[in-house]
mmCIF file of C-alpha atoms in Angstrom:
data_model
loop_
_atom_site.group_PDB
_atom_site.id
_atom_site.type_symbol
_atom_site.label_atom_id
_atom_site.label_comp_id
_atom_site.label_asym_id
_atom_site.label_seq_id
_atom_site.Cartn_x
_atom_site.Cartn_y
_atom_site.Cartn_z
ATOM 1 C CA MET A 1 47.357 57.848 -48.487
ATOM 2 C CA LYS A 2 46.128 55.358 -51.030
ATOM 3 C CA LYS A 3 48.733 52.990 -49.823
ATOM 4 C CA SER A 4 47.722 53.266 -46.262
ATOM 5 C CA LEU A 5 44.062 52.895 -47.192
ATOM 6 C CA LEU A 6 44.920 49.813 -49.203
ATOM 7 C CA VAL A 7 46.926 48.428 -46.338
ATOM 8 C CA GLY A 8 44.053 49.143 -43.953
ATOM 9 C CA MET A 9 41.570 47.393 -46.152
ATOM 10 C CA LEU A 10 43.904 44.457 -46.552
ATOM 11 C CA VAL A 11 44.392 44.238 -42.798
ATOM 12 C CA PHE A 12 40.615 44.483 -42.230
ATOM 13 C CA SER A 13 39.900 41.802 -44.919
ATOM 14 C CA LEU A 14 42.487 39.473 -43.298
ATOM 15 C CA ALA A 15 41.003 40.052 -39.850
ATOM 16 C CA ALA A 16 37.563 39.277 -41.175
ATOM 17 C CA LEU A 17 38.791 36.090 -42.755
ATOM 18 C CA LEU A 18 40.479 35.011 -39.583
ATOM 19 C CA VAL A 19 37.334 35.626 -37.547
ATOM 20 C CA VAL A 20 35.203 33.684 -40.029
ATOM 21 C CA GLY A 21 37.817 30.995 -40.397
ATOM 22 C CA GLY A 22 38.331 30.948 -36.609
ATOM 23 C CA THR A 23 34.719 30.295 -35.839
ATOM 24 C CA MET A 24 34.590 27.487 -38.315
ATOM 25 C CA ALA A 25 37.740 25.772 -37.056
ATOM 26 C CA TRP A 26 36.586 24.877 -33.505
ATOM 27 C CA PHE A 27 35.780 21.209 -32.689
ATOM 28 C CA THR A 28 32.170 20.973 -31.584
ATOM 29 C CA ASP A 29 29.662 18.378 -30.521
ATOM 30 C CA ASN A 30 26.104 18.120 -29.125
ATOM 31 C CA ALA A 31 24.370 15.366 -27.267
ATOM 32 C CA THR A 32 20.866 14.983 -25.748
ATOM 33 C CA VAL A 33 19.825 12.251 -23.313
ATOM 34 C CA THR A 34 16.330 11.483 -22.023
ATOM 35 C CA ASN A 35 16.189 9.640 -18.754
ATOM 36 C CA LEU A 36 13.037 7.812 -17.753
ATOM 37 C CA PHE A 37 12.028 7.404 -14.096
ATOM 38 C CA THR A 38 8.981 5.228 -13.853
ATOM 39 C CA ALA A 39 7.312 5.426 -10.476
ATOM 40 C CA GLY A 40 6.609 2.170 -8.719
ATOM 41 C CA THR A 41 3.149 1.124 -7.572
ATOM 42 C CA VAL A 42 1.629 0.146 -4.220
ATOM 43 C CA GLU A 43 -1.465 -1.931 -4.894
ATOM 44 C CA ILE A 44 -3.183 -4.505 -2.643
ATOM 45 C CA GLU A 45 -6.332 -6.634 -2.681
ATOM 46 C CA VAL A 46 -8.297 -8.210 0.155
ATOM 47 C CA ASN A 47 -8.703 -11.949 -0.517
ATOM 48 C CA GLU A 48 -11.867 -13.344 1.046
ATOM 49 C CA HIS A 49 -11.224 -16.842 -0.329
ATOM 50 C CA ASP A 50 -14.490 -17.311 -2.237
ATOM 51 C CA PHE A 51 -16.707 -16.112 0.628
ATOM 52 C CA GLU A 52 -20.375 -15.974 -0.166
ATOM 53 C CA ASN A 53 -22.937 -13.879 1.667
ATOM 54 C CA ILE A 54 -24.810 -15.779 4.408
ATOM 55 C CA THR A 55 -28.568 -15.616 4.704
ATOM 56 C CA ASP A 56 -30.739 -16.799 7.629
ATOM 57 C CA TRP A 57 -27.840 -16.571 10.015
ATOM 58 C CA ASN A 58 -28.721 -17.733 13.495
ATOM 59 C CA PRO A 59 -27.548 -16.800 17.006
ATOM 60 C CA GLY A 60 -24.956 -19.395 17.954
ATOM 61 C CA ASP A 61 -23.754 -19.917 14.421
ATOM 62 C CA THR A 62 -20.017 -19.906 13.553
ATOM 63 C CA THR A 63 -19.239 -19.189 9.932
ATOM 64 C CA ASP A 64 -15.986 -19.393 7.962
ATOM 65 C CA LYS A 65 -14.704 -16.000 6.901
ATOM 66 C CA ASP A 66 -11.095 -16.207 5.717
ATOM 67 C CA VAL A 67 -9.280 -12.909 5.092
ATOM 68 C CA SER A 68 -5.753 -12.274 3.797
ATOM 69 C CA VAL A 69 -4.106 -9.510 1.744
ATOM 70 C CA LYS A 70 -2.197 -9.800 -1.507
ATOM 71 C CA SER A 71 0.321 -7.289 -2.877
ATOM 72 C CA ASN A 72 -0.102 -6.630 -6.606
ATOM 73 C CA GLY A 73 2.088 -3.487 -6.870
ATOM 74 C CA SER A 74 5.720 -3.305 -7.910
ATOM 75 C CA LYS A 75 6.911 -1.826 -4.589
ATOM 76 C CA GLN A 76 7.704 -3.807 -1.470
ATOM 77 C CA THR A 77 5.036 -2.896 1.071
ATOM 78 C CA TYR A 78 4.001 -2.921 4.650
ATOM 79 C CA VAL A 79 0.426 -4.078 5.189
ATOM 80 C CA ARG A 80 -2.007 -3.523 8.064
ATOM 81 C CA VAL A 81 -5.645 -4.503 8.508
ATOM 82 C CA MET A 82 -8.514 -3.349 10.746
ATOM 83 C CA LEU A 83 -11.531 -5.618 11.282
ATOM 84 C CA THR A 84 -14.770 -3.955 12.354
ATOM 85 C CA PRO A 85 -18.169 -5.771 12.712
ATOM 86 C CA VAL A 86 -21.078 -3.416 12.119
ATOM 87 C CA TRP A 87 -24.853 -4.128 12.107
ATOM 88 C CA TYR A 88 -26.870 -2.551 9.296
ATOM 89 C CA ASP A 89 -30.592 -2.113 8.846
ATOM 90 C CA GLY A 90 -30.760 -2.215 5.041
ATOM 91 C CA GLU A 91 -28.215 0.322 3.768
ATOM 92 C CA ASN A 92 -28.029 2.300 7.026
ATOM 93 C CA LYS A 93 -26.075 1.564 10.180
ATOM 94 C CA ALA A 94 -28.289 0.210 12.883
ATOM 95 C CA ASP A 95 -27.466 2.771 15.578
ATOM 96 C CA ASP A 96 -29.626 1.230 18.277
ATOM 97 C CA VAL A 97 -27.554 -2.022 18.470
ATOM 98 C CA ASP A 98 -23.890 -2.721 18.848
ATOM 99 C CA ALA A 99 -21.607 -5.548 17.683
ATOM 100 C CA GLU A 100 -20.708 -6.780 21.120
ATOM 101 C CA ASN A 101 -22.545 -10.048 20.240
ATOM 102 C CA VAL A 102 -20.102 -10.769 17.464
ATOM 103 C CA GLU A 103 -16.823 -12.611 18.012
ATOM 104 C CA LEU A 104 -14.108 -12.450 15.304
ATOM 105 C CA ILE A 105 -12.091 -15.661 15.507
ATOM 106 C CA LEU A 106 -8.582 -14.999 14.185
ATOM 107 C CA ALA A 107 -6.670 -17.603 12.284
ATOM 108 C CA GLU A 108 -4.849 -20.221 14.326
ATOM 109 C CA GLY A 109 -1.302 -19.070 15.002
ATOM 110 C CA TRP A 110 -2.069 -15.518 13.772
ATOM 111 C CA GLU A 111 0.424 -14.132 16.321
ATOM 112 C CA ASP A 112 3.240 -15.790 14.353
ATOM 113 C CA ASN A 113 2.476 -13.534 11.353
ATOM 114 C CA TRP A 114 0.646 -10.446 12.637
ATOM 115 C CA VAL A 115 1.161 -7.838 15.389
ATOM 116 C CA GLU A 116 -1.861 -6.080 16.968
ATOM 117 C CA SER A 117 -1.476 -2.382 17.853
ATOM 118 C CA ASP A 118 -4.199 0.239 18.413
ATOM 119 C CA GLY A 119 -6.864 -1.824 16.736
ATOM 120 C CA TRP A 120 -4.746 -2.550 13.632
ATOM 121 C CA TYR A 121 -3.135 -5.884 12.723
ATOM 122 C CA TYR A 122 0.310 -5.310 11.134
ATOM 123 C CA TYR A 123 1.700 -8.030 8.959
ATOM 124 C CA LYS A 124 5.203 -8.873 10.232
ATOM 125 C CA ASP A 125 6.888 -9.389 6.843
ATOM 126 C CA ILE A 126 7.429 -6.905 4.042
ATOM 127 C CA LEU A 127 5.490 -8.103 0.965
ATOM 128 C CA ASN A 128 6.928 -8.358 -2.517
ATOM 129 C CA GLN A 129 4.819 -8.173 -5.643
ATOM 130 C CA GLY A 130 2.575 -11.243 -5.927
ATOM 131 C CA GLU A 131 3.029 -12.254 -2.308
ATOM 132 C CA GLU A 132 0.112 -12.718 0.111
ATOM 133 C CA THR A 133 -0.137 -12.509 3.864
ATOM 134 C CA GLU A 134 -1.066 -15.471 6.003
ATOM 135 C CA LEU A 135 -4.683 -15.585 7.081
ATOM 136 C CA LEU A 136 -5.756 -13.095 9.666
ATOM 137 C CA LEU A 137 -9.450 -13.732 10.095
ATOM 138 C CA ASP A 138 -10.774 -17.284 10.081
ATOM 139 C CA LYS A 139 -14.388 -17.351 11.430
ATOM 140 C CA VAL A 140 -17.226 -15.165 12.740
ATOM 141 C CA TYR A 141 -19.247 -16.288 15.726
ATOM 142 C CA LEU A 142 -22.710 -14.797 16.584
ATOM 143 C CA ILE A 143 -22.922 -15.154 20.319
ATOM 144 C CA GLY A 144 -26.343 -16.662 21.016
ATOM 145 C CA GLU A 145 -27.022 -15.497 24.566
ATOM 146 C CA ASP A 146 -26.116 -11.929 23.578
ATOM 147 C CA THR A 147 -28.342 -11.757 20.459
ATOM 148 C CA GLY A 148 -31.910 -10.861 21.167
ATOM 149 C CA ASN A 149 -34.910 -10.121 19.001
ATOM 150 C CA GLU A 150 -33.680 -6.573 18.241
ATOM 151 C CA TYR A 151 -31.170 -8.206 15.818
ATOM 152 C CA GLN A 152 -33.800 -10.001 13.691
ATOM 153 C CA GLY A 153 -33.573 -8.982 10.018
ATOM 154 C CA LEU A 154 -30.424 -6.955 10.499
ATOM 155 C CA ILE A 155 -27.307 -7.536 8.394
ATOM 156 C CA LEU A 156 -23.810 -7.897 9.848
ATOM 157 C CA ARG A 157 -20.954 -6.479 7.839
ATOM 158 C CA ILE A 158 -17.366 -7.302 8.612
ATOM 159 C CA GLU A 159 -15.651 -4.154 7.419
ATOM 160 C CA VAL A 160 -12.140 -5.107 6.376
ATOM 161 C CA GLU A 161 -9.937 -1.978 6.045
ATOM 162 C CA ALA A 162 -6.588 -2.895 4.550
ATOM 163 C CA ASP A 163 -3.785 -0.325 4.196
ATOM 164 C CA ALA A 164 -0.434 -0.635 2.408
ATOM 165 C CA VAL A 165 2.536 1.739 2.170
ATOM 166 C CA GLN A 166 5.870 1.457 0.411
ATOM 167 C CA ALA A 167 8.385 -0.120 2.740
ATOM 168 C CA SER A 168 11.199 2.229 1.730
ATOM 169 C CA ASN A 169 12.231 5.630 3.136
ATOM 170 C CA GLY A 170 10.158 5.443 6.244
ATOM 171 C CA ALA A 171 6.985 6.258 4.377
ATOM 172 C CA PHE A 172 4.806 4.645 7.101
ATOM 173 C CA LYS A 173 5.650 7.615 9.375
ATOM 174 C CA ASP A 174 3.752 10.091 7.114
ATOM 175 C CA ALA A 175 1.185 7.765 5.673
ATOM 176 C CA TRP A 176 0.254 6.110 8.938
ATOM 177 C CA GLY A 177 1.202 8.824 11.454
ATOM 178 C CA LEU A 178 3.614 6.502 13.325
ATOM 179 C CA ASP A 179 6.991 7.194 14.863
ATOM 180 C CA GLU A 180 7.957 3.588 14.469
ATOM 181 C CA LEU A 181 6.411 0.289 13.492
ATOM 182 C CA PRO A 182 5.131 -2.111 16.243
ATOM 183 C CA ASP A 183 7.705 -4.451 17.702
ATOM 184 C CA GLY A 184 7.989 -7.572 15.672
ATOM 185 C CA VAL A 185 7.371 -5.980 12.242
ATOM 186 C CA GLU A 186 10.292 -6.488 9.817
ATOM 187 C CA GLU A 187 12.608 -3.519 9.585
ATOM 188 C CA TRP A 188 13.407 -2.001 6.165
ATOM 189 C CA ASP A 189 16.877 -2.657 4.748
ATOM 190 C CA ASP A 190 18.079 -0.054 2.191
ATOM 191 C CA GLY A 191 19.650 -2.747 -0.006
ATOM 192 C CA GLU A 192 16.691 -5.066 0.159
ATOM 193 C CA GLU A 193 14.475 -3.414 -2.513
ATOM 194 C CA ALA A 194 17.229 -3.094 -5.120
ATOM 195 C CA SER A 195 17.922 -6.852 -4.994
ATOM 196 C CA ALA A 196 14.227 -7.802 -4.801
ATOM 197 C CA GLU A 197 13.089 -5.692 -7.735
ATOM 198 C CA VAL A 198 15.798 -6.493 -10.319
#
């Protein structure tokens, strides 16, 4: 009995050593990697080319008002612009007059660079960081025969609304609610951004 107990203890001890030794004998390794995905940026600015506010503006006057848009973000972007003349009485819109007496004179040859659709002007080319559109607006003309005394003392504001959206992945569809871009606007090429942003 002692012998079998001794043999049992010896077998148990050897098994325990094998288990401990076995767990220590495996090859092991551990590695951790942190991947960074920095989101790109879409950022634009409206360039008014040193425009200064005009005072004592007269019916019949034509005034320079250059407008273009510059892309400052890292993403390639589509750009569109809406130009709206609005008369103000101080800080409030002058609801009793309209802007039918204002003519916005677009830049010469604007059709070579812009496409008009539903009141928006879409720049034909995709902009890279640091690039700027060609001029869209060039001058503003106050039509003399359409401007009566009711406009005296009012302030005309040319509201320039510029939108930009990343050119990739059809983002314009959601951002601008379009099924497709107007004819003449550059189509996105999947390989284009990778080569342009290296």
